[in-house]
PDB file of C-alpha atoms in Angstrom:
ATOM      1  CA  UNK A   1     129.284  85.156  70.326  1.00  0.00           C
ATOM      2  CA  UNK A   2     128.199  88.421  71.961  1.00  0.00           C
ATOM      3  CA  UNK A   3     126.018  90.268  69.467  1.00  0.00           C
ATOM      4  CA  UNK A   4     123.810  92.956  71.000  1.00  0.00           C
ATOM      5  CA  UNK A   5     120.203  93.991  70.618  1.00  0.00           C
ATOM      6  CA  UNK A   6     121.493  97.395  69.580  1.00  0.00           C
ATOM      7  CA  UNK A   7     123.369  95.907  66.618  1.00  0.00           C
ATOM      8  CA  UNK A   8     120.313  93.973  65.478  1.00  0.00           C
ATOM      9  CA  UNK A   9     118.183  97.091  65.898  1.00  0.00           C
ATOM     10  CA  UNK A  10     120.606  98.987  63.661  1.00  0.00           C
ATOM     11  CA  UNK A  11     120.397  96.237  61.038  1.00  0.00           C
ATOM     12  CA  UNK A  12     116.597  96.256  61.205  1.00  0.00           C
ATOM     13  CA  UNK A  13     116.464 100.042  60.834  1.00  0.00           C
ATOM     14  CA  UNK A  14     118.850 100.042  57.861  1.00  0.00           C
ATOM     15  CA  UNK A  15     116.691  97.481  56.066  1.00  0.00           C
ATOM     16  CA  UNK A  16     113.428  99.129  57.073  1.00  0.00           C
ATOM     17  CA  UNK A  17     114.493 102.579  55.827  1.00  0.00           C
ATOM     18  CA  UNK A  18     116.459 101.338  52.838  1.00  0.00           C
ATOM     19  CA  UNK A  19     119.909 102.669  53.613  1.00  0.00           C
ATOM     20  CA  UNK A  20     122.611 103.654  56.092  1.00  0.00           C
ATOM     21  CA  UNK A  21     121.965 107.404  55.830  1.00  0.00           C
ATOM     22  CA  UNK A  22     118.251 107.376  56.769  1.00  0.00           C
ATOM     23  CA  UNK A  23     118.990 104.838  59.519  1.00  0.00           C
ATOM     24  CA  UNK A  24     121.677 107.133  60.932  1.00  0.00           C
ATOM     25  CA  UNK A  25     119.236 110.035  60.894  1.00  0.00           C
ATOM     26  CA  UNK A  26     116.481 108.092  62.657  1.00  0.00           C
ATOM     27  CA  UNK A  27     118.822 106.659  65.288  1.00  0.00           C
ATOM     28  CA  UNK A  28     120.619 109.997  65.711  1.00  0.00           C
ATOM     29  CA  UNK A  29     124.039 108.497  65.006  1.00  0.00           C
ATOM     30  CA  UNK A  30     126.729 109.086  62.449  1.00  0.00           C
ATOM     31  CA  UNK A  31     126.701 107.090  59.236  1.00  0.00           C
ATOM     32  CA  UNK A  32     130.156 105.745  60.052  1.00  0.00           C
ATOM     33  CA  UNK A  33     128.800 104.410  63.383  1.00  0.00           C
ATOM     34  CA  UNK A  34     126.028 102.598  61.551  1.00  0.00           C
ATOM     35  CA  UNK A  35     128.484 101.140  59.027  1.00  0.00           C
ATOM     36  CA  UNK A  36     130.856 100.017  61.798  1.00  0.00           C
ATOM     37  CA  UNK A  37     128.026  98.335  63.766  1.00  0.00           C
ATOM     38  CA  UNK A  38     126.908  96.380  60.688  1.00  0.00           C
ATOM     39  CA  UNK A  39     130.488  95.340  59.893  1.00  0.00           C
ATOM     40  CA  UNK A  40     131.111  94.208  63.471  1.00  0.00           C
ATOM     41  CA  UNK A  41     127.853  92.241  63.493  1.00  0.00           C
ATOM     42  CA  UNK A  42     128.914  90.434  60.323  1.00  0.00           C
ATOM     43  CA  UNK A  43     132.315  89.627  61.839  1.00  0.00           C
ATOM     44  CA  UNK A  44     130.729  88.272  65.017  1.00  0.00           C
ATOM     45  CA  UNK A  45     128.316  86.102  63.081  1.00  0.00           C
ATOM     46  CA  UNK A  46     130.779  85.039  60.444  1.00  0.00           C
ATOM     47  CA  UNK A  47     128.053  85.654  57.871  1.00  0.00           C
ATOM     48  CA  UNK A  48     127.718  88.286  55.175  1.00  0.00           C
ATOM     49  CA  UNK A  49     124.533  90.222  55.823  1.00  0.00           C
ATOM     50  CA  UNK A  50     124.780  92.661  52.921  1.00  0.00           C
ATOM     51  CA  UNK A  51     126.000  92.539  49.365  1.00  0.00           C
ATOM     52  CA  UNK A  52     126.592  95.467  47.044  1.00  0.00           C
ATOM     53  CA  UNK A  53     124.429  95.588  43.932  1.00  0.00           C
ATOM     54  CA  UNK A  54     125.214  98.651  41.853  1.00  0.00           C
ATOM     55  CA  UNK A  55     125.222 101.487  44.355  1.00  0.00           C
ATOM     56  CA  UNK A  56     122.896  99.809  46.836  1.00  0.00           C
ATOM     57  CA  UNK A  57     123.590  97.440  49.709  1.00  0.00           C
ATOM     58  CA  UNK A  58     121.026  94.631  49.807  1.00  0.00           C
ATOM     59  CA  UNK A  59     120.453  91.834  52.281  1.00  0.00           C
ATOM     60  CA  UNK A  60     121.912  88.468  51.420  1.00  0.00           C
ATOM     61  CA  UNK A  61     119.724  85.393  51.719  1.00  0.00           C
ATOM     62  CA  UNK A  62     121.376  84.640  55.075  1.00  0.00           C
ATOM     63  CA  UNK A  63     120.723  88.231  56.146  1.00  0.00           C
ATOM     64  CA  UNK A  64     117.026  87.911  55.292  1.00  0.00           C
ATOM     65  CA  UNK A  65     116.692  84.670  57.236  1.00  0.00           C
ATOM     66  CA  UNK A  66     118.476  85.988  60.325  1.00  0.00           C
ATOM     67  CA  UNK A  67     116.615  89.292  60.334  1.00  0.00           C
ATOM     68  CA  UNK A  68     113.284  87.482  60.052  1.00  0.00           C
ATOM     69  CA  UNK A  69     114.247  85.388  63.088  1.00  0.00           C
ATOM     70  CA  UNK A  70     115.308  88.372  65.186  1.00  0.00           C
ATOM     71  CA  UNK A  71     112.390  90.715  64.386  1.00  0.00           C
ATOM     72  CA  UNK A  72     109.942  89.090  66.875  1.00  0.00           C
ATOM     73  CA  UNK A  73     112.584  89.451  69.611  1.00  0.00           C
ATOM     74  CA  UNK A  74     113.076  93.128  68.786  1.00  0.00           C
ATOM     75  CA  UNK A  75     109.321  93.693  68.865  1.00  0.00           C
ATOM     76  CA  UNK A  76     109.074  91.919  72.213  1.00  0.00           C
ATOM     77  CA  UNK A  77     111.890  94.012  73.652  1.00  0.00           C
ATOM     78  CA  UNK A  78     110.239  97.226  72.462  1.00  0.00           C
ATOM     79  CA  UNK A  79     107.008  96.122  74.126  1.00  0.00           C
ATOM     80  CA  UNK A  80     108.924  95.387  77.325  1.00  0.00           C
ATOM     81  CA  UNK A  81     110.430  98.868  77.298  1.00  0.00           C
ATOM     82  CA  UNK A  82     107.015 100.435  76.718  1.00  0.00           C
ATOM     83  CA  UNK A  83     105.472  98.410  79.527  1.00  0.00           C
ATOM     84  CA  UNK A  84     108.272  99.544  81.836  1.00  0.00           C
ATOM     85  CA  UNK A  85     107.543 103.170  80.941  1.00  0.00           C
ATOM     86  CA  UNK A  86     103.838 102.619  81.652  1.00  0.00           C
ATOM     87  CA  UNK A  87     104.618 101.085  85.066  1.00  0.00           C
ATOM     88  CA  UNK A  88     107.103 103.856  85.876  1.00  0.00           C
ATOM     89  CA  UNK A  89     104.435 106.456  85.157  1.00  0.00           C
ATOM     90  CA  UNK A  90     102.018 104.763  87.573  1.00  0.00           C
ATOM     91  CA  UNK A  91     100.028 102.744  85.010  1.00  0.00           C
ATOM     92  CA  UNK A  92      98.977  99.122  85.298  1.00  0.00           C
ATOM     93  CA  UNK A  93     100.871  96.354  83.547  1.00  0.00           C
ATOM     94  CA  UNK A  94      97.839  94.035  83.505  1.00  0.00           C
ATOM     95  CA  UNK A  95      94.126  93.975  84.243  1.00  0.00           C
ATOM     96  CA  UNK A  96      92.461  90.788  85.506  1.00  0.00           C
ATOM     97  CA  UNK A  97      88.796  90.191  84.702  1.00  0.00           C
ATOM     98  CA  UNK A  98      86.452  87.271  85.376  1.00  0.00           C
ATOM     99  CA  UNK A  99      83.293  86.940  83.284  1.00  0.00           C
ATOM    100  CA  UNK A 100      80.340  84.571  83.563  1.00  0.00           C
ATOM    101  CA  UNK A 101      80.116  82.460  80.420  1.00  0.00           C
ATOM    102  CA  UNK A 102      76.505  83.503  79.794  1.00  0.00           C
ATOM    103  CA  UNK A 103      77.799  86.964  78.851  1.00  0.00           C
ATOM    104  CA  UNK A 104      77.774  87.222  75.030  1.00  0.00           C
ATOM    105  CA  UNK A 105      81.204  86.372  73.623  1.00  0.00           C
ATOM    106  CA  UNK A 106      80.902  88.819  70.733  1.00  0.00           C
ATOM    107  CA  UNK A 107      80.150  91.699  73.082  1.00  0.00           C
ATOM    108  CA  UNK A 108      82.919  90.676  75.489  1.00  0.00           C
ATOM    109  CA  UNK A 109      85.670  90.379  72.909  1.00  0.00           C
ATOM    110  CA  UNK A 110      84.640  93.614  71.215  1.00  0.00           C
ATOM    111  CA  UNK A 111      85.068  95.358  74.573  1.00  0.00           C
ATOM    112  CA  UNK A 112      88.448  93.718  75.119  1.00  0.00           C
ATOM    113  CA  UNK A 113      89.558  94.653  71.598  1.00  0.00           C
ATOM    114  CA  UNK A 114      88.577  98.297  72.131  1.00  0.00           C
ATOM    115  CA  UNK A 115      90.422  98.285  75.450  1.00  0.00           C
ATOM    116  CA  UNK A 116      93.560  96.818  73.875  1.00  0.00           C
ATOM    117  CA  UNK A 117      93.540  99.479  71.185  1.00  0.00           C
ATOM    118  CA  UNK A 118      93.473 102.182  73.864  1.00  0.00           C
ATOM    119  CA  UNK A 119      95.958 100.418  76.157  1.00  0.00           C
ATOM    120  CA  UNK A 120      98.128  98.278  73.838  1.00  0.00           C
ATOM    121  CA  UNK A 121     100.792  97.626  76.457  1.00  0.00           C
ATOM    122  CA  UNK A 122      98.443  96.376  79.180  1.00  0.00           C
ATOM    123  CA  UNK A 123      98.001  92.619  79.371  1.00  0.00           C
ATOM    124  CA  UNK A 124      94.485  91.324  79.813  1.00  0.00           C
ATOM    125  CA  UNK A 125      93.972  88.226  81.948  1.00  0.00           C
ATOM    126  CA  UNK A 126      90.530  86.788  81.290  1.00  0.00           C
ATOM    127  CA  UNK A 127      88.868  83.997  83.253  1.00  0.00           C
ATOM    128  CA  UNK A 128      85.497  82.626  82.137  1.00  0.00           C
ATOM    129  CA  UNK A 129      83.269  80.237  84.012  1.00  0.00           C
ATOM    130  CA  UNK A 130      79.703  79.409  85.001  1.00  0.00           C
ATOM    131  CA  UNK A 131      78.109  80.842  88.145  1.00  0.00           C
ATOM    132  CA  UNK A 132      81.216  82.809  89.042  1.00  0.00           C
ATOM    133  CA  UNK A 133      81.220  84.475  92.451  1.00  0.00           C
ATOM    134  CA  UNK A 134      82.830  87.908  92.579  1.00  0.00           C
ATOM    135  CA  UNK A 135      83.888  87.268  96.182  1.00  0.00           C
ATOM    136  CA  UNK A 136      85.742  84.100  95.172  1.00  0.00           C
ATOM    137  CA  UNK A 137      87.195  85.624  92.022  1.00  0.00           C
ATOM    138  CA  UNK A 138      88.612  88.539  94.001  1.00  0.00           C
ATOM    139  CA  UNK A 139      90.002  86.454  96.854  1.00  0.00           C
ATOM    140  CA  UNK A 140      91.149  83.309  95.027  1.00  0.00           C
ATOM    141  CA  UNK A 141      92.009  84.554  91.548  1.00  0.00           C
ATOM    142  CA  UNK A 142      92.998  88.148  92.301  1.00  0.00           C
ATOM    143  CA  UNK A 143      90.476  89.520  89.811  1.00  0.00           C
ATOM    144  CA  UNK A 144      89.891  93.268  89.699  1.00  0.00           C
ATOM    145  CA  UNK A 145      86.599  93.126  87.785  1.00  0.00           C
ATOM    146  CA  UNK A 146      83.930  90.432  87.711  1.00  0.00           C
ATOM    147  CA  UNK A 147      80.778  90.087  85.606  1.00  0.00           C
ATOM    148  CA  UNK A 148      78.428  87.748  87.439  1.00  0.00           C
ATOM    149  CA  UNK A 149      74.808  86.919  88.059  1.00  0.00           C
ATOM    150  CA  UNK A 150      75.424  85.981  91.690  1.00  0.00           C
ATOM    151  CA  UNK A 151      75.022  88.358  94.594  1.00  0.00           C
ATOM    152  CA  UNK A 152      78.178  89.852  96.069  1.00  0.00           C
ATOM    153  CA  UNK A 153      79.257  91.378  99.358  1.00  0.00           C
ATOM    154  CA  UNK A 154      81.033  94.104  97.398  1.00  0.00           C
ATOM    155  CA  UNK A 155      79.488  97.565  97.375  1.00  0.00           C
ATOM    156  CA  UNK A 156      80.481  98.510  93.849  1.00  0.00           C
ATOM    157  CA  UNK A 157      77.870  96.501  91.960  1.00  0.00           C
ATOM    158  CA  UNK A 158      76.324  97.807  88.727  1.00  0.00           C
ATOM    159  CA  UNK A 159      73.692  95.920  86.673  1.00  0.00           C
ATOM    160  CA  UNK A 160      74.877  95.986  83.054  1.00  0.00           C
ATOM    161  CA  UNK A 161      72.914  93.322  81.170  1.00  0.00           C
ATOM    162  CA  UNK A 162      69.629  91.449  81.470  1.00  0.00           C
ATOM    163  CA  UNK A 163      69.594  88.187  79.507  1.00  0.00           C
ATOM    164  CA  UNK A 164      66.265  86.643  78.605  1.00  0.00           C
ATOM    165  CA  UNK A 165      65.987  82.887  79.104  1.00  0.00           C
ATOM    166  CA  UNK A 166      63.242  80.923  77.371  1.00  0.00           C
ATOM    167  CA  UNK A 167      61.888  77.405  77.932  1.00  0.00           C
ATOM    168  CA  UNK A 168      62.381  75.460  74.704  1.00  0.00           C
ATOM    169  CA  UNK A 169      62.454  71.951  73.323  1.00  0.00           C
ATOM    170  CA  UNK A 170      63.174  70.408  69.948  1.00  0.00           C
ATOM    171  CA  UNK A 171      60.183  70.642  67.649  1.00  0.00           C
ATOM    172  CA  UNK A 172      59.390  66.911  67.998  1.00  0.00           C
ATOM    173  CA  UNK A 173      59.661  66.795  71.803  1.00  0.00           C
ATOM    174  CA  UNK A 174      56.686  65.081  73.518  1.00  0.00           C
ATOM    175  CA  UNK A 175      55.946  68.151  75.619  1.00  0.00           C
ATOM    176  CA  UNK A 176      54.991  70.041  72.465  1.00  0.00           C
ATOM    177  CA  UNK A 177      52.396  67.414  71.467  1.00  0.00           C
ATOM    178  CA  UNK A 178      50.296  67.962  74.601  1.00  0.00           C
ATOM    179  CA  UNK A 179      47.214  69.908  73.496  1.00  0.00           C
ATOM    180  CA  UNK A 180      46.097  71.147  76.881  1.00  0.00           C
ATOM    181  CA  UNK A 181      47.366  73.381  79.638  1.00  0.00           C
ATOM    182  CA  UNK A 182      50.781  72.051  80.705  1.00  0.00           C
ATOM    183  CA  UNK A 183      51.210  71.195  84.369  1.00  0.00           C
ATOM    184  CA  UNK A 184      54.079  70.621  86.740  1.00  0.00           C
ATOM    185  CA  UNK A 185      53.581  66.854  86.475  1.00  0.00           C
ATOM    186  CA  UNK A 186      53.999  67.092  82.686  1.00  0.00           C
ATOM    187  CA  UNK A 187      57.410  68.667  83.139  1.00  0.00           C
ATOM    188  CA  UNK A 188      58.390  66.145  85.804  1.00  0.00           C
ATOM    189  CA  UNK A 189      57.982  63.283  83.339  1.00  0.00           C
ATOM    190  CA  UNK A 190      60.701  64.633  81.073  1.00  0.00           C
ATOM    191  CA  UNK A 191      64.380  65.438  81.527  1.00  0.00           C
ATOM    192  CA  UNK A 192      65.401  69.021  82.143  1.00  0.00           C
ATOM    193  CA  UNK A 193      68.887  70.102  81.131  1.00  0.00           C
ATOM    194  CA  UNK A 194      70.419  72.375  83.739  1.00  0.00           C
ATOM    195  CA  UNK A 195      73.730  74.171  83.901  1.00  0.00           C
ATOM    196  CA  UNK A 196      75.580  73.778  87.173  1.00  0.00           C
ATOM    197  CA  UNK A 197      79.005  74.653  88.492  1.00  0.00           C
ATOM    198  CA  UNK A 198      81.039  74.664  91.686  1.00  0.00           C
ATOM    199  CA  UNK A 199      83.294  77.506  90.482  1.00  0.00           C
ATOM    200  CA  UNK A 200      82.208  79.701  93.396  1.00  0.00           C
ATOM    201  CA  UNK A 201      83.154  77.046  95.950  1.00  0.00           C
ATOM    202  CA  UNK A 202      79.606  75.734  96.370  1.00  0.00           C
ATOM    203  CA  UNK A 203      77.417  73.984  93.819  1.00  0.00           C
ATOM    204  CA  UNK A 204      75.182  76.401  91.921  1.00  0.00           C
ATOM    205  CA  UNK A 205      72.601  75.491  89.295  1.00  0.00           C
ATOM    206  CA  UNK A 206      69.641  76.824  87.366  1.00  0.00           C
ATOM    207  CA  UNK A 207      66.249  76.756  89.169  1.00  0.00           C
ATOM    208  CA  UNK A 208      64.585  73.339  89.222  1.00  0.00           C
ATOM    209  CA  UNK A 209      62.104  71.325  91.234  1.00  0.00           C
ATOM    210  CA  UNK A 210      63.636  68.950  93.814  1.00  0.00           C
ATOM    211  CA  UNK A 211      62.146  65.844  92.176  1.00  0.00           C
ATOM    212  CA  UNK A 212      62.701  66.943  88.575  1.00  0.00           C
ATOM    213  CA  UNK A 213      64.603  64.554  86.331  1.00  0.00           C
ATOM    214  CA  UNK A 214      67.675  66.502  85.283  1.00  0.00           C
ATOM    215  CA  UNK A 215      70.747  66.223  83.122  1.00  0.00           C
ATOM    216  CA  UNK A 216      73.414  68.466  84.627  1.00  0.00           C
ATOM    217  CA  UNK A 217      75.942  70.000  82.262  1.00  0.00           C
ATOM    218  CA  UNK A 218      78.713  72.502  82.848  1.00  0.00           C
ATOM    219  CA  UNK A 219      78.264  74.892  79.912  1.00  0.00           C
ATOM    220  CA  UNK A 220      75.456  76.616  78.070  1.00  0.00           C
ATOM    221  CA  UNK A 221      76.780  75.171  74.803  1.00  0.00           C
ATOM    222  CA  UNK A 222      76.281  71.668  76.205  1.00  0.00           C
ATOM    223  CA  UNK A 223      72.763  72.548  77.309  1.00  0.00           C
ATOM    224  CA  UNK A 224      71.931  73.762  73.795  1.00  0.00           C
ATOM    225  CA  UNK A 225      73.351  70.550  72.316  1.00  0.00           C
ATOM    226  CA  UNK A 226      71.287  68.425  74.703  1.00  0.00           C
ATOM    227  CA  UNK A 227      68.103  70.197  73.610  1.00  0.00           C
ATOM    228  CA  UNK A 228      69.119  69.965  69.945  1.00  0.00           C
ATOM    229  CA  UNK A 229      69.419  66.170  70.262  1.00  0.00           C
ATOM    230  CA  UNK A 230      65.884  65.917  71.657  1.00  0.00           C
ATOM    231  CA  UNK A 231      67.210  64.542  74.934  1.00  0.00           C
ATOM    232  CA  UNK A 232      65.981  67.372  77.147  1.00  0.00           C
ATOM    233  CA  UNK A 233      64.010  70.551  77.402  1.00  0.00           C
ATOM    234  CA  UNK A 234      65.443  73.578  79.157  1.00  0.00           C
ATOM    235  CA  UNK A 235      65.656  77.302  79.720  1.00  0.00           C
ATOM    236  CA  UNK A 236      68.259  78.690  77.315  1.00  0.00           C
ATOM    237  CA  UNK A 237      69.505  82.229  76.583  1.00  0.00           C
ATOM    238  CA  UNK A 238      67.265  83.503  73.813  1.00  0.00           C
ATOM    239  CA  UNK A 239      70.061  85.461  72.144  1.00  0.00           C
ATOM    240  CA  UNK A 240      72.065  82.249  71.642  1.00  0.00           C
ATOM    241  CA  UNK A 241      69.309  80.246  69.973  1.00  0.00           C
ATOM    242  CA  UNK A 242      67.854  82.831  67.584  1.00  0.00           C
ATOM    243  CA  UNK A 243      68.684  80.769  64.484  1.00  0.00           C
ATOM    244  CA  UNK A 244      67.133  77.596  65.969  1.00  0.00           C
ATOM    245  CA  UNK A 245      63.961  79.466  66.918  1.00  0.00           C
ATOM    246  CA  UNK A 246      63.749  81.109  63.514  1.00  0.00           C
ATOM    247  CA  UNK A 247      64.194  77.810  61.656  1.00  0.00           C
ATOM    248  CA  UNK A 248      61.645  76.037  63.863  1.00  0.00           C
ATOM    249  CA  UNK A 249      64.174  73.522  65.166  1.00  0.00           C
ATOM    250  CA  UNK A 250      63.558  74.832  68.700  1.00  0.00           C
ATOM    251  CA  UNK A 251      60.051  75.727  69.838  1.00  0.00           C
ATOM    252  CA  UNK A 252      59.034  77.701  72.881  1.00  0.00           C
ATOM    253  CA  UNK A 253      57.206  75.497  75.388  1.00  0.00           C
ATOM    254  CA  UNK A 254      53.722  77.008  75.991  1.00  0.00           C
ATOM    255  CA  UNK A 255      53.859  77.049  79.771  1.00  0.00           C
ATOM    256  CA  UNK A 256      51.023  78.850  81.554  1.00  0.00           C
ATOM    257  CA  UNK A 257      53.600  80.748  83.593  1.00  0.00           C
ATOM    258  CA  UNK A 258      57.365  80.954  83.864  1.00  0.00           C
ATOM    259  CA  UNK A 259      58.253  80.172  80.254  1.00  0.00           C
ATOM    260  CA  UNK A 260      60.658  83.112  80.329  1.00  0.00           C
ATOM    261  CA  UNK A 261      63.180  84.084  82.978  1.00  0.00           C
ATOM    262  CA  UNK A 262      65.675  86.896  83.282  1.00  0.00           C
ATOM    263  CA  UNK A 263      69.304  86.602  84.323  1.00  0.00           C
ATOM    264  CA  UNK A 264      70.663  89.913  85.549  1.00  0.00           C
ATOM    265  CA  UNK A 265      74.402  90.275  85.128  1.00  0.00           C
ATOM    266  CA  UNK A 266      76.251  92.678  87.365  1.00  0.00           C
ATOM    267  CA  UNK A 267      79.576  94.384  86.941  1.00  0.00           C
ATOM    268  CA  UNK A 268      81.377  94.067  90.264  1.00  0.00           C
ATOM    269  CA  UNK A 269      84.525  96.081  90.937  1.00  0.00           C
ATOM    270  CA  UNK A 270      86.824  95.347  93.829  1.00  0.00           C
ATOM    271  CA  UNK A 271      87.588  98.999  94.550  1.00  0.00           C
ATOM    272  CA  UNK A 272      87.409 101.624  91.839  1.00  0.00           C
ATOM    273  CA  UNK A 273      89.102 104.264  93.955  1.00  0.00           C
ATOM    274  CA  UNK A 274      92.132 102.013  94.436  1.00  0.00           C
ATOM    275  CA  UNK A 275      92.042 100.553  90.924  1.00  0.00           C
ATOM    276  CA  UNK A 276      94.245 101.700  88.083  1.00  0.00           C
ATOM    277  CA  UNK A 277      92.907 104.030  85.427  1.00  0.00           C
ATOM    278  CA  UNK A 278      93.162 101.071  83.051  1.00  0.00           C
ATOM    279  CA  UNK A 279      90.815  98.934  85.179  1.00  0.00           C
ATOM    280  CA  UNK A 280      88.419 101.862  85.449  1.00  0.00           C
ATOM    281  CA  UNK A 281      88.492 102.309  81.665  1.00  0.00           C
ATOM    282  CA  UNK A 282      87.637  98.625  81.167  1.00  0.00           C
ATOM    283  CA  UNK A 283      84.744  98.969  83.638  1.00  0.00           C
ATOM    284  CA  UNK A 284      83.399 101.897  81.612  1.00  0.00           C
ATOM    285  CA  UNK A 285      83.607  99.891  78.378  1.00  0.00           C
ATOM    286  CA  UNK A 286      81.652  97.075  80.022  1.00  0.00           C
ATOM    287  CA  UNK A 287      78.818  99.455  80.915  1.00  0.00           C
ATOM    288  CA  UNK A 288      79.596 101.016  84.286  1.00  0.00           C
ATOM    289  CA  UNK A 289      78.168 104.349  83.192  1.00  0.00           C
ATOM    290  CA  UNK A 290      75.115 103.083  81.295  1.00  0.00           C
ATOM    291  CA  UNK A 291      71.704 101.647  82.047  1.00  0.00           C
ATOM    292  CA  UNK A 292      71.451  97.861  81.934  1.00  0.00           C
ATOM    293  CA  UNK A 293      70.575  96.596  78.460  1.00  0.00           C
ATOM    294  CA  UNK A 294      68.002  93.845  77.920  1.00  0.00           C
ATOM    295  CA  UNK A 295      68.745  91.188  75.297  1.00  0.00           C
TER     296      UNK A 295
END
């Protein structure tokens, strides 16, 4: 069997426009050519695709089933052709971005959605992780853009977001029952949850005292869960625990100093001058041209 994409495209157009004449007009072919292509396709398949009802040709049940199966392939082929045209005109076929997991998901995916609407034929390759190093992401994962809190040797570094971290514990945690000025030794008697990762090639973790009892986890979500269970206290992103703070489930630990910390996230670009216009557009959406926001 040697049916062609062109024949299936003709069938799809006939059905989409409701007749041979409008399909011929759209495809810039004669009506007899359209009719011949449909007839040949039916002969090749050995299946009737159309049946005449009154003066109209309508899809048979088999025709509906087969067309439904082929439509995703037609759409994929059209996308392939469009991507080829983009590449031929000097555009990028994909943009690779690495983002630290502390960056708000809602903000990230809104940016990616806006980018995809502007560049529908560019594939986005996203990598998320904790304590990502732009140097490693560029060299090991071929990223073009990295959002990270770690320092980088790259020159094109732009602060885009400052995330407030706050020391919290569950409302019934023993630390919150101490009715005096909290000391370092008070903290040392209880377990601190800390996020750590070796994604950059070396172990990185949140600040902690050398002798502090710690529970190391790999994600912020796990750290929040550990605090929610009453197992630990810890410094968590305030924007992620608003509901727990509002309900009173989590309570800010009244430390004399250091109960809040800031994590500054930077947008690091490998080389904007050598990057595609698509990568530059994504950088702009992430905040390249704006002052860093505090959340």
